[in-house]
Short mmCIF file of C-alpha atoms in Angstrom, two decimals:
data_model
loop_
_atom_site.label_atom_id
_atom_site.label_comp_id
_atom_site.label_asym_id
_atom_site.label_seq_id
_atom_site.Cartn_x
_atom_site.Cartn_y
_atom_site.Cartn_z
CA UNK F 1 -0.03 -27.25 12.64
CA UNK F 2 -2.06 -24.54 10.79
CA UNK F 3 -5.37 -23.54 10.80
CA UNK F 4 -5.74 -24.71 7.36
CA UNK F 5 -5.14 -28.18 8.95
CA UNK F 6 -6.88 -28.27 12.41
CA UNK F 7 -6.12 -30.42 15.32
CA UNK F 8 -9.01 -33.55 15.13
CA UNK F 9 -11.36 -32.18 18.14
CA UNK F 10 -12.25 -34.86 20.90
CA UNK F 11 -15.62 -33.82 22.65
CA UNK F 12 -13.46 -34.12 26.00
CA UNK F 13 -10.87 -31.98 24.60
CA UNK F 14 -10.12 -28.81 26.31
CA UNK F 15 -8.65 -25.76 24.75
CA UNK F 16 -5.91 -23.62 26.04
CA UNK F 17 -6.86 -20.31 24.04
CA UNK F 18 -3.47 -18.22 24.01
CA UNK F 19 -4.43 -14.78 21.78
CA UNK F 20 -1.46 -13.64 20.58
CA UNK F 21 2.41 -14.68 19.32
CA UNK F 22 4.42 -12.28 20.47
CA UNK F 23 6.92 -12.24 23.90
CA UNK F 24 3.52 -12.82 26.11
CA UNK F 25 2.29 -15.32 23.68
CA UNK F 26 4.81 -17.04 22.42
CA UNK F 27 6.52 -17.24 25.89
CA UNK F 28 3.09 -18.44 28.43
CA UNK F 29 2.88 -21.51 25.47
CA UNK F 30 6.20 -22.62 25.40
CA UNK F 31 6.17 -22.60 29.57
CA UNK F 32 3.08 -24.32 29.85
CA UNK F 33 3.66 -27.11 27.15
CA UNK F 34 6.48 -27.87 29.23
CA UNK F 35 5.36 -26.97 32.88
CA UNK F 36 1.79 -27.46 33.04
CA UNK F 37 -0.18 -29.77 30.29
CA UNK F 38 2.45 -33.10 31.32
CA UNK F 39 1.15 -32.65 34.64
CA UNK F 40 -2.51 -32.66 34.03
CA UNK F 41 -4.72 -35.41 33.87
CA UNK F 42 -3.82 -37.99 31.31
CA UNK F 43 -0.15 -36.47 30.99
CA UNK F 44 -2.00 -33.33 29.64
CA UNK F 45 -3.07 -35.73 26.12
CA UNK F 46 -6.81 -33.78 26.13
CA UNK F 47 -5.63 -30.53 26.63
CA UNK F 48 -4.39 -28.45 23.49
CA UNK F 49 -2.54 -24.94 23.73
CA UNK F 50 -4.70 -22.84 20.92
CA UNK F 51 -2.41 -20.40 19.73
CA UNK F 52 -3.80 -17.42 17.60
CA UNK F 53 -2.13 -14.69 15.56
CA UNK F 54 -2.30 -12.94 12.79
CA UNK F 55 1.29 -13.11 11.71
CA UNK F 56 2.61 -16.41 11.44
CA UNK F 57 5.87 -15.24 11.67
CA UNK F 58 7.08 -13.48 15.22
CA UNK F 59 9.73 -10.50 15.11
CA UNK F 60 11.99 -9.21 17.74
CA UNK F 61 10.01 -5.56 17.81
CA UNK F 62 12.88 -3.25 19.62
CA UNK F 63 14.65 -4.06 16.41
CA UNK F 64 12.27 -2.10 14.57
CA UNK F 65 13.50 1.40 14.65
CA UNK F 66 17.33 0.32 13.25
CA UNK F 67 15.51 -2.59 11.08
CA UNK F 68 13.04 -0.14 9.32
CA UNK F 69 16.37 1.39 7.28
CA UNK F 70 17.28 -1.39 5.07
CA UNK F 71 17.42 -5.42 5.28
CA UNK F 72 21.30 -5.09 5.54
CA UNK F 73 21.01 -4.11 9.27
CA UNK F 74 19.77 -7.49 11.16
CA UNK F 75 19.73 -11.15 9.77
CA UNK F 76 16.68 -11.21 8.21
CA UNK F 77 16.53 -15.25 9.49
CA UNK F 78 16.88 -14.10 13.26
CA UNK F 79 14.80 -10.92 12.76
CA UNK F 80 11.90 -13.12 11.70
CA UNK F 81 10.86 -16.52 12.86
CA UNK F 82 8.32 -18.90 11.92
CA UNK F 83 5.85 -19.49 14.96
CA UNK F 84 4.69 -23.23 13.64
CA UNK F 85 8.57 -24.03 13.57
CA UNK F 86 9.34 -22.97 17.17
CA UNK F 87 6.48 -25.40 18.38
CA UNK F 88 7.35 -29.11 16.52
CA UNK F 89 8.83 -30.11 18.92
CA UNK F 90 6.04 -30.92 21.24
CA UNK F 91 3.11 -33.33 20.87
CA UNK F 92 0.66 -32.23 17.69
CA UNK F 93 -2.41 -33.17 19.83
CA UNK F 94 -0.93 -30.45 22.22
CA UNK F 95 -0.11 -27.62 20.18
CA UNK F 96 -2.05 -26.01 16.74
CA UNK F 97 -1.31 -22.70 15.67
CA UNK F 98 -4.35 -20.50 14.22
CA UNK F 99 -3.28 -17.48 11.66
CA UNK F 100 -5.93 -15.43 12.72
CA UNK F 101 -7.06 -12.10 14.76
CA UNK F 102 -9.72 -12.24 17.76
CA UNK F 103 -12.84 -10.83 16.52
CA UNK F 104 -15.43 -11.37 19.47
CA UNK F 105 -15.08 -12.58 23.15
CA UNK F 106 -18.04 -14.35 24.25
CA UNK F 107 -16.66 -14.66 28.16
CA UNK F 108 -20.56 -16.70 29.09
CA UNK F 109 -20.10 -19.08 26.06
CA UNK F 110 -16.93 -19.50 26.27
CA UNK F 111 -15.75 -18.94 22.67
CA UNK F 112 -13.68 -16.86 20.93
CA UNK F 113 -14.38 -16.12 17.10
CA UNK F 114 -10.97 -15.98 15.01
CA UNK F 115 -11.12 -14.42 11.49
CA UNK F 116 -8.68 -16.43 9.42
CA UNK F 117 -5.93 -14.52 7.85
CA UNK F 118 -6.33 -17.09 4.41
CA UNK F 119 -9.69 -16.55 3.09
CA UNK F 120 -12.54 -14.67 4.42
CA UNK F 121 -13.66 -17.75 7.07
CA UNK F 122 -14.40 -16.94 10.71
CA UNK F 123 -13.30 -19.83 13.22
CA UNK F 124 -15.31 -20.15 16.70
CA UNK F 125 -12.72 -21.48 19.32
CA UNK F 126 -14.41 -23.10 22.75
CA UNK F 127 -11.73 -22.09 25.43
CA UNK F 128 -11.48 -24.01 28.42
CA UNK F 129 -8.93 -21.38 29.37
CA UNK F 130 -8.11 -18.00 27.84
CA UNK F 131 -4.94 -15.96 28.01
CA UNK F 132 -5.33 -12.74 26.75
CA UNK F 133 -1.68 -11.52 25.03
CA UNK F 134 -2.60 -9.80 22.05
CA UNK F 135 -0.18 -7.05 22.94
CA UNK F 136 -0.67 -3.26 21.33
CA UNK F 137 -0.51 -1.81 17.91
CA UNK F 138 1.96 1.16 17.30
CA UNK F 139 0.97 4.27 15.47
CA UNK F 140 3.14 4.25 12.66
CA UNK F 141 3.18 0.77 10.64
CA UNK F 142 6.98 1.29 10.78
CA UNK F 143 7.33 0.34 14.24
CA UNK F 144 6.22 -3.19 14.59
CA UNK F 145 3.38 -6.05 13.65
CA UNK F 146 0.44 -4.33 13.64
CA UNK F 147 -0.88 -7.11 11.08
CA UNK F 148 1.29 -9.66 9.87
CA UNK F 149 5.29 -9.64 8.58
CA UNK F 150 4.04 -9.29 4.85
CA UNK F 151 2.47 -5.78 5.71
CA UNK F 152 5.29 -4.86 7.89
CA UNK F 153 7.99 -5.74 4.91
CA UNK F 154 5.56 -3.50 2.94
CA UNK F 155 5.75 -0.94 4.80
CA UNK F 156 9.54 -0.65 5.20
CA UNK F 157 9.60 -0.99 1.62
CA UNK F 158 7.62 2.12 0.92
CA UNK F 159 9.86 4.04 3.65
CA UNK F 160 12.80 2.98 2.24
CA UNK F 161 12.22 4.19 -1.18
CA UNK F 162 11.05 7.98 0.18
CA UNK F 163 14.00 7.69 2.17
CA UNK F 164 17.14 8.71 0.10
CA UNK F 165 15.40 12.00 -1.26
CA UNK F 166 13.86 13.17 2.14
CA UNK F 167 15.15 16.43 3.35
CA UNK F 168 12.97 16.48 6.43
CA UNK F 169 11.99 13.83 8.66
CA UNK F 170 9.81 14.60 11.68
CA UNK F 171 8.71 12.31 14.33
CA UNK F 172 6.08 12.94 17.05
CA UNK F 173 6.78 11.17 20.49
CA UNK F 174 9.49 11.66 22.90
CA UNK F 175 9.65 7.70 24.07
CA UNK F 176 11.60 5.37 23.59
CA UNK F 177 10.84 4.42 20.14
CA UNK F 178 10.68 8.06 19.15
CA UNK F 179 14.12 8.77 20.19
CA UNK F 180 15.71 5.44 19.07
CA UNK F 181 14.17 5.57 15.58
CA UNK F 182 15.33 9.47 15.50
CA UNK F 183 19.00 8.50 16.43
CA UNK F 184 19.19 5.77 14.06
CA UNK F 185 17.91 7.96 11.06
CA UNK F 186 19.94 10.92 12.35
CA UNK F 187 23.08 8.45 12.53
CA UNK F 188 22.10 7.00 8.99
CA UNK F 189 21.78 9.98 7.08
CA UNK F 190 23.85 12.61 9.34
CA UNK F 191 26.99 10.71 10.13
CA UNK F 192 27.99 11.58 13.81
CA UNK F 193 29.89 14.48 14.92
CA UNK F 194 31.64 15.22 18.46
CA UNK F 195 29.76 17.95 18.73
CA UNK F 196 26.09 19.45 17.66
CA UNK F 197 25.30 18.74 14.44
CA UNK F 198 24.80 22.65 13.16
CA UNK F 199 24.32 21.65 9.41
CA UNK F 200 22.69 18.24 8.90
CA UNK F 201 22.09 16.87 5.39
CA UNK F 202 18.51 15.97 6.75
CA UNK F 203 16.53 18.11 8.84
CA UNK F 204 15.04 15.54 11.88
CA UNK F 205 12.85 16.56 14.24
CA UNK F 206 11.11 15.31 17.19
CA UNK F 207 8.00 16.47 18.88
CA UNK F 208 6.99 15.64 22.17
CA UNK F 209 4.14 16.93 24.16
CA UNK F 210 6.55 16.51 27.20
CA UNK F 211 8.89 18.95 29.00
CA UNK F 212 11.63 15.97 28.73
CA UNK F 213 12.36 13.14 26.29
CA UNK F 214 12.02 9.67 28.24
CA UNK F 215 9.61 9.89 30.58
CA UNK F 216 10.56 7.04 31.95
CA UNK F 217 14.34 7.95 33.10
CA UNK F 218 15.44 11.06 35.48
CA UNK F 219 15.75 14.27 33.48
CA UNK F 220 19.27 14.49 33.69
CA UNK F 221 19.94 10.81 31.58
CA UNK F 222 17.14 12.43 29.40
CA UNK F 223 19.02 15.14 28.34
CA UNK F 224 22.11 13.22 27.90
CA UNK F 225 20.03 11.88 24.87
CA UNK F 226 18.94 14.67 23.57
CA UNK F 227 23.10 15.65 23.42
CA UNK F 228 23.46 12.24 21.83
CA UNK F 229 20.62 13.26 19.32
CA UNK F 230 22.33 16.47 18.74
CA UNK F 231 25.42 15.01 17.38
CA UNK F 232 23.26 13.09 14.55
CA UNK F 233 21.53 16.48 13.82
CA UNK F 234 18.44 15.71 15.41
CA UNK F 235 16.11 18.75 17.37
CA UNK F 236 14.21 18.08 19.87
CA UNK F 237 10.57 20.33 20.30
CA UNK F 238 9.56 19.98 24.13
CA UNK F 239 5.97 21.20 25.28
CA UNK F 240 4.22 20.38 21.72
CA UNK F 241 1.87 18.15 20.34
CA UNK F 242 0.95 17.18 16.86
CA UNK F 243 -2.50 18.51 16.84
CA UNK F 244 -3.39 18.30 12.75
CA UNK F 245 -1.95 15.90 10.09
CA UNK F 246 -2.32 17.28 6.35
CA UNK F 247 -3.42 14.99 4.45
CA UNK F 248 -4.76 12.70 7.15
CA UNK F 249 -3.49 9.94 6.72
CA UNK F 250 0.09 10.43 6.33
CA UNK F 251 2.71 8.57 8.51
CA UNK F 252 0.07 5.67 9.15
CA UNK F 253 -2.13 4.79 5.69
CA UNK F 254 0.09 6.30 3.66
CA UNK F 255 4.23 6.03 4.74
CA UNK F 256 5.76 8.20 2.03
CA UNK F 257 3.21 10.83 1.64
CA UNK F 258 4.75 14.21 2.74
CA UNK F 259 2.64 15.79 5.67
CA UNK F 260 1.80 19.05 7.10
CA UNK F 261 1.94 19.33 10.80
CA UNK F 262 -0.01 21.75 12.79
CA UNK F 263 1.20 21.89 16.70
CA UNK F 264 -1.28 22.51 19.78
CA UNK F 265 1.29 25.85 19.90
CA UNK F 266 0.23 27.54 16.64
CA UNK F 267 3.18 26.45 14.56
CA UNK F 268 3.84 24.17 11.65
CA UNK F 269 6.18 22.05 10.50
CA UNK F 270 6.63 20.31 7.16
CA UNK F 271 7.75 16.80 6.22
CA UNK F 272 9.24 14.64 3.79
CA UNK F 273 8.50 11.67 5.61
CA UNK F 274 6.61 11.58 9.22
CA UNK F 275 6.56 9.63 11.31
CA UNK F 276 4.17 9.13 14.27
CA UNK F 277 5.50 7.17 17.59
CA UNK F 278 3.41 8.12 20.74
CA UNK F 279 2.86 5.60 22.38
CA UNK F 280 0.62 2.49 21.29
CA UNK F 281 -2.88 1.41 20.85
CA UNK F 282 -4.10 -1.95 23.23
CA UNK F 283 -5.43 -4.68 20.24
CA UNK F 284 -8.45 -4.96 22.70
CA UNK F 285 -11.61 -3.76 20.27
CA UNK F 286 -12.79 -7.65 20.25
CA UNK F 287 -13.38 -7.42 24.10
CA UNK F 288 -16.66 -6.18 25.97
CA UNK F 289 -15.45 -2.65 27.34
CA UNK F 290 -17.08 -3.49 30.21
CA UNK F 291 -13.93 -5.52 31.29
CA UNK F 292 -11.51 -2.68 29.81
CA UNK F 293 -9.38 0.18 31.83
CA UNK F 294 -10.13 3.58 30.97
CA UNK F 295 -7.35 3.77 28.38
CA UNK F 296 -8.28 0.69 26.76
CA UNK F 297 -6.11 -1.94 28.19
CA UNK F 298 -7.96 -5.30 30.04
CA UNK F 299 -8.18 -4.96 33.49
CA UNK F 300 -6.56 -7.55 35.04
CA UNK F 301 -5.91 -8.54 38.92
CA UNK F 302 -2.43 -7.10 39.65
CA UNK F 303 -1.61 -9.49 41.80
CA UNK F 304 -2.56 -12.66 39.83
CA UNK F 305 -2.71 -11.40 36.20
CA UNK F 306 -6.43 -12.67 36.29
CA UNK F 307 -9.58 -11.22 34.19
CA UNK F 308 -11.63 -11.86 37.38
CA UNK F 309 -14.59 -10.18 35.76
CA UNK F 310 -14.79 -12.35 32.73
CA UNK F 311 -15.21 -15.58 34.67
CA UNK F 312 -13.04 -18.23 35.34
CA UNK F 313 -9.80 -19.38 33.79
CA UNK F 314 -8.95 -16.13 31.92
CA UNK F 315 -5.76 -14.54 32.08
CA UNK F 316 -3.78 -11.51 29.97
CA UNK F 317 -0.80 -10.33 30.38
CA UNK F 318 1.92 -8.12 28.30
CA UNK F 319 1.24 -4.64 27.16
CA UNK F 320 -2.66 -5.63 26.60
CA UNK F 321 -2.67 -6.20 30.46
CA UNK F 322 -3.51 -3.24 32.94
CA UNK F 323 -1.30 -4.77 35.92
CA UNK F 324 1.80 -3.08 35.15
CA UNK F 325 3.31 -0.42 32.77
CA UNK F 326 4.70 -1.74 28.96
CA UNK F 327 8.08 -3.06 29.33
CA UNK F 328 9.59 -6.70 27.88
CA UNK F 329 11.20 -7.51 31.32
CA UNK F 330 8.56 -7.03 33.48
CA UNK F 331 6.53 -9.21 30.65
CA UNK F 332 9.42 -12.01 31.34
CA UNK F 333 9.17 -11.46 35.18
CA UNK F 334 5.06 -11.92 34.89
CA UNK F 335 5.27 -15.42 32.60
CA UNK F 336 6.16 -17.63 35.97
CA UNK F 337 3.64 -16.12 38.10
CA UNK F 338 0.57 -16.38 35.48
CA UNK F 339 1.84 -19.97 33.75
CA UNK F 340 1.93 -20.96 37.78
CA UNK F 341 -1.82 -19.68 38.70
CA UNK F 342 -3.07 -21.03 34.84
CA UNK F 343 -1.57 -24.40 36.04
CA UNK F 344 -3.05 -24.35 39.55
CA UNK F 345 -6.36 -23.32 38.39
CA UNK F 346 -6.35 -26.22 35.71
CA UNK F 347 -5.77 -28.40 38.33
CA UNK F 348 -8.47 -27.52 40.43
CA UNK F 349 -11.03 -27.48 37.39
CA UNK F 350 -10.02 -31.29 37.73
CA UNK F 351 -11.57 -31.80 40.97
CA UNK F 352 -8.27 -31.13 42.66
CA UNK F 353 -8.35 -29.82 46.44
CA UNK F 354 -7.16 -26.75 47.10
CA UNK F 355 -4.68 -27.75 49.72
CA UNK F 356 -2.70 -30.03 47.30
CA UNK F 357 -2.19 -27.52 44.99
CA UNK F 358 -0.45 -24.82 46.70
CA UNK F 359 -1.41 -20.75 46.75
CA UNK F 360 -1.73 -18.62 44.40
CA UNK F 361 1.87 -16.68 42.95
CA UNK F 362 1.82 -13.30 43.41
CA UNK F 363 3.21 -11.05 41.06
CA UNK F 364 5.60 -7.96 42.12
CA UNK F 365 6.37 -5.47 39.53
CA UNK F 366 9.54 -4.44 39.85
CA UNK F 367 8.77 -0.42 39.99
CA UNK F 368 13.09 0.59 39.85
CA UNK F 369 14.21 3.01 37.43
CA UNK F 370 14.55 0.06 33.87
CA UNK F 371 14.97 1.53 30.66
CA UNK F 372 17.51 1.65 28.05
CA UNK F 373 17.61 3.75 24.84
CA UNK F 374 19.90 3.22 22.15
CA UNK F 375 21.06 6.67 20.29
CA UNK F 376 22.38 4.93 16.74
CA UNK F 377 24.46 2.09 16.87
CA UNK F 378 27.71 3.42 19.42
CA UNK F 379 25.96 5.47 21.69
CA UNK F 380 22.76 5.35 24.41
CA UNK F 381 21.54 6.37 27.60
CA UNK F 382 20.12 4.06 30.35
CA UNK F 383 19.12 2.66 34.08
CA UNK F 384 18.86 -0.72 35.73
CA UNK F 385 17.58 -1.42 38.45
CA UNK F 386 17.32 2.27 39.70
CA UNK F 387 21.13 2.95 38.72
CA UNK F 388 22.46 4.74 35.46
CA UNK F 389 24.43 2.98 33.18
CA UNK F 390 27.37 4.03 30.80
CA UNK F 391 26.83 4.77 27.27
CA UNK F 392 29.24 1.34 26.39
CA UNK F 393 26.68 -1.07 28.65
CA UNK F 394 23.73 0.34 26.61
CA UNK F 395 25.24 -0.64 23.59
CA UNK F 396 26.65 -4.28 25.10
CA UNK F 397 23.66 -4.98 26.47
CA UNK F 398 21.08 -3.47 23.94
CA UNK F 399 22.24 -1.27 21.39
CA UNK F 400 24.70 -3.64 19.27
CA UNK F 401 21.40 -5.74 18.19
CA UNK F 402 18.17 -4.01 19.63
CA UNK F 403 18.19 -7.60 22.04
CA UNK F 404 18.57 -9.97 18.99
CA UNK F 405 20.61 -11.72 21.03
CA UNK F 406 18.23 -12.97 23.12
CA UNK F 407 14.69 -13.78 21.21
CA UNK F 408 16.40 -16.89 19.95
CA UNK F 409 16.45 -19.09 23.19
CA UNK F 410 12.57 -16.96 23.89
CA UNK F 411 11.01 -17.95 20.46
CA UNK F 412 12.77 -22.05 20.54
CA UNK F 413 11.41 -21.92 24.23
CA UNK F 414 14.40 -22.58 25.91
CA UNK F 415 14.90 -20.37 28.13
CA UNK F 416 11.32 -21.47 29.86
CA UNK F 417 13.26 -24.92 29.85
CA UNK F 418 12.78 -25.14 33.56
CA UNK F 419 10.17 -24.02 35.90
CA UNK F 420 10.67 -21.21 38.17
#
């Protein structure tokens, strides 16, 4: 159901606000339609899961670095999937889907005011509950939904048609989308040799302000990629940051616009195309900063993924959340624990006792040494669970499809199919 057609209100009707269709989104919905509304009250029938976003279409973001190169690379159909179609199959009075972005949090009122992605209407939502999953905007548009799929497709397209007469690509951020979108261009363009790369046919370049790439992983898996980039004809500039953009502008308004670069060293660099992936940006500007971390994220109880300053009944989780460090698993390992506490606290809001209704789930980030970085489409580096893995099980479990393989049984709901 759309927001053009909304859900017939009941005064006793009380809204599940989720902001946000994304893995955090997408994923507390589907487990609560099926874990928590059929055992309220009434079989759940006055409760409705609000879900908000601004794209009504939902895209398996990894992807994004190999998927940015042409249309040929992913099926298009499993790249992108309609959110409205991954929720008929529950109730109508139980679901509605709003194409919209958060505007304003009123946490004493209660409301939420949407602005409508079709026409220029603003929508005030009463929450009864409020998850918080609006996720975090990267840099470049290049590099996932920062507004909807339209702009996204738009933005490709204007990549992709710089792309074939580039003769220098630089990209600023040693991370993980840095280095994967550097190894599929480098791949793409380059070829792959067995050795380095002396004379590529594109100059690629990435700049990161750190004395490693990945962060994340031990220094010697980090340069293992950087050998891996080397063989694509990639370079790697440690200890630098992009300081200056000429024009400003360039790698974010304006994809194809050839940039100057002026480093916190003194040197400069020039681009064809540039490309800027340091990190990302929390989508929190529609929340009081009063209930915001220092870099912007929503501070939220670590241990029970509540926003206990906001008042009751008001969750977030994912990236937007301050309770653990960005990472899709630890977003899957978080969705029991908060669906669990969202359900318990509905329950007592019912005039439930305590003591039938269990304790609150804690949640446990797993802090082990998780990350694995594809280096184009035969080659990566990687750890799981604190131990390094082969280049072959980063491509079997990642690189061959940048996790396509799993979003479908995520988006449908399925694998939330029973509670844990």
């Amino acid at each position: 159901m759309s927001s053009d057609t909304p859900a017939l209100v009941l005064a006793s009707q009380k809204n599940i606000v989720i902001l946000g269709g994304s893995y955090s989104g997408i994923s507390t919905a589907h487990y609560l339609l099926k874990h928590a509304i059929p055992q309220l009250p009434g079989k759940g029938s006055s409760y409705q899961i609000v879900l908000v976003s601004p794209s009504p279409q939902v895209i398996c973001r990894p992807a994004c670095p190999r998927a940015l190169i042409s249309d040929t690379m992913f099926d298009q159909k499993k790249l992108f999937v309609s959110i409205p179609n991954a929720f008929e199959q529950y109730p109508k009075n139980n679901f509605r889907f709003v194409n919209g972005a958060a505007v304003e949090l009123d946490h004493v009122e209660r409301t939420v005011s949407v602005s409508l992605t079709v026409g220029s209407n603003t929508e005030k939502i009463a929450f009864h509950a409020l998850i918080i999953a609006t996720g975090a905007s990267t840099p470049s548009p290049l590099l996932g939904l920062n507004r909807d799929d339209d702009f996204l497709r738009t933005s490709w397209a204007a990549f992709r048609s710089a792309l074939p007469i580039a003769k220098s690509i630089v990209i600023a951020g040693g991370g993980p989308a840095g280095i994967e979108t550097a190894g599929e261009l480098g791949e793409y363009l380059n070829g792959r040799s067995g050795a380095n790369l002396a004379n590529p046919k594109v100059s690629i370049t990435v700049v990161t302000a750190g004395s490693e790439i990945l962060p994340a992983l031990r220094p010697s898996i980090a340069r293992k990629a950087e050998g891996f980039l080397a063989m694509v004809g990639v370079t790697v500039v440690k200890n630098a940051r992009v300081e200056t953009v000429v024009p400003e502008g360039a790698g974010t308004d304006s994809i194809a616009t050839k940039a100057k670069l002026i480093l916190d060293n003194g040197s400069t660099l020039e681009a064809d195309l540039y490309i800027p992936a340091t990190g990302t940006i929390p989508n929190t500007s529609f929340i009081n900063k009063e209930f915001l971390t220092a870099d912007g994220r929503v501070d939220t109880n670590a241990s029970t993924l509540r926003v206990n300053k906001a008042g009751p009944r008001i969750y977030a989780v994912g990236d937007v959340g301050s309770y653990s460090r960005p990472a899709i698993h630890l977003i899957l390992d978080a969705i029991p624990i908060l669906c669990a506490n969202i359900k318990r606290d509905l329950l007592l809001a019912t005039g439930r006792e305590e003591s039938s209704v269990g304790e609150d789930r804690v949640f446990k980030p797993d802090l082990r040494e998780t990350q694995m970085v594809p280096i184009g489409k035969n080659k990566g580096v990687g750890a799981a669970m604190g131990f390094q893995l082969p280049s072959f099980m980063v491509w079997l479990i990642k690189g061959r499809d940048y996790w396509l393989w799993t979003t479908g049984g995520l988006w449908s709901g399925k694998q939330w199919a029973k509670e844990s």
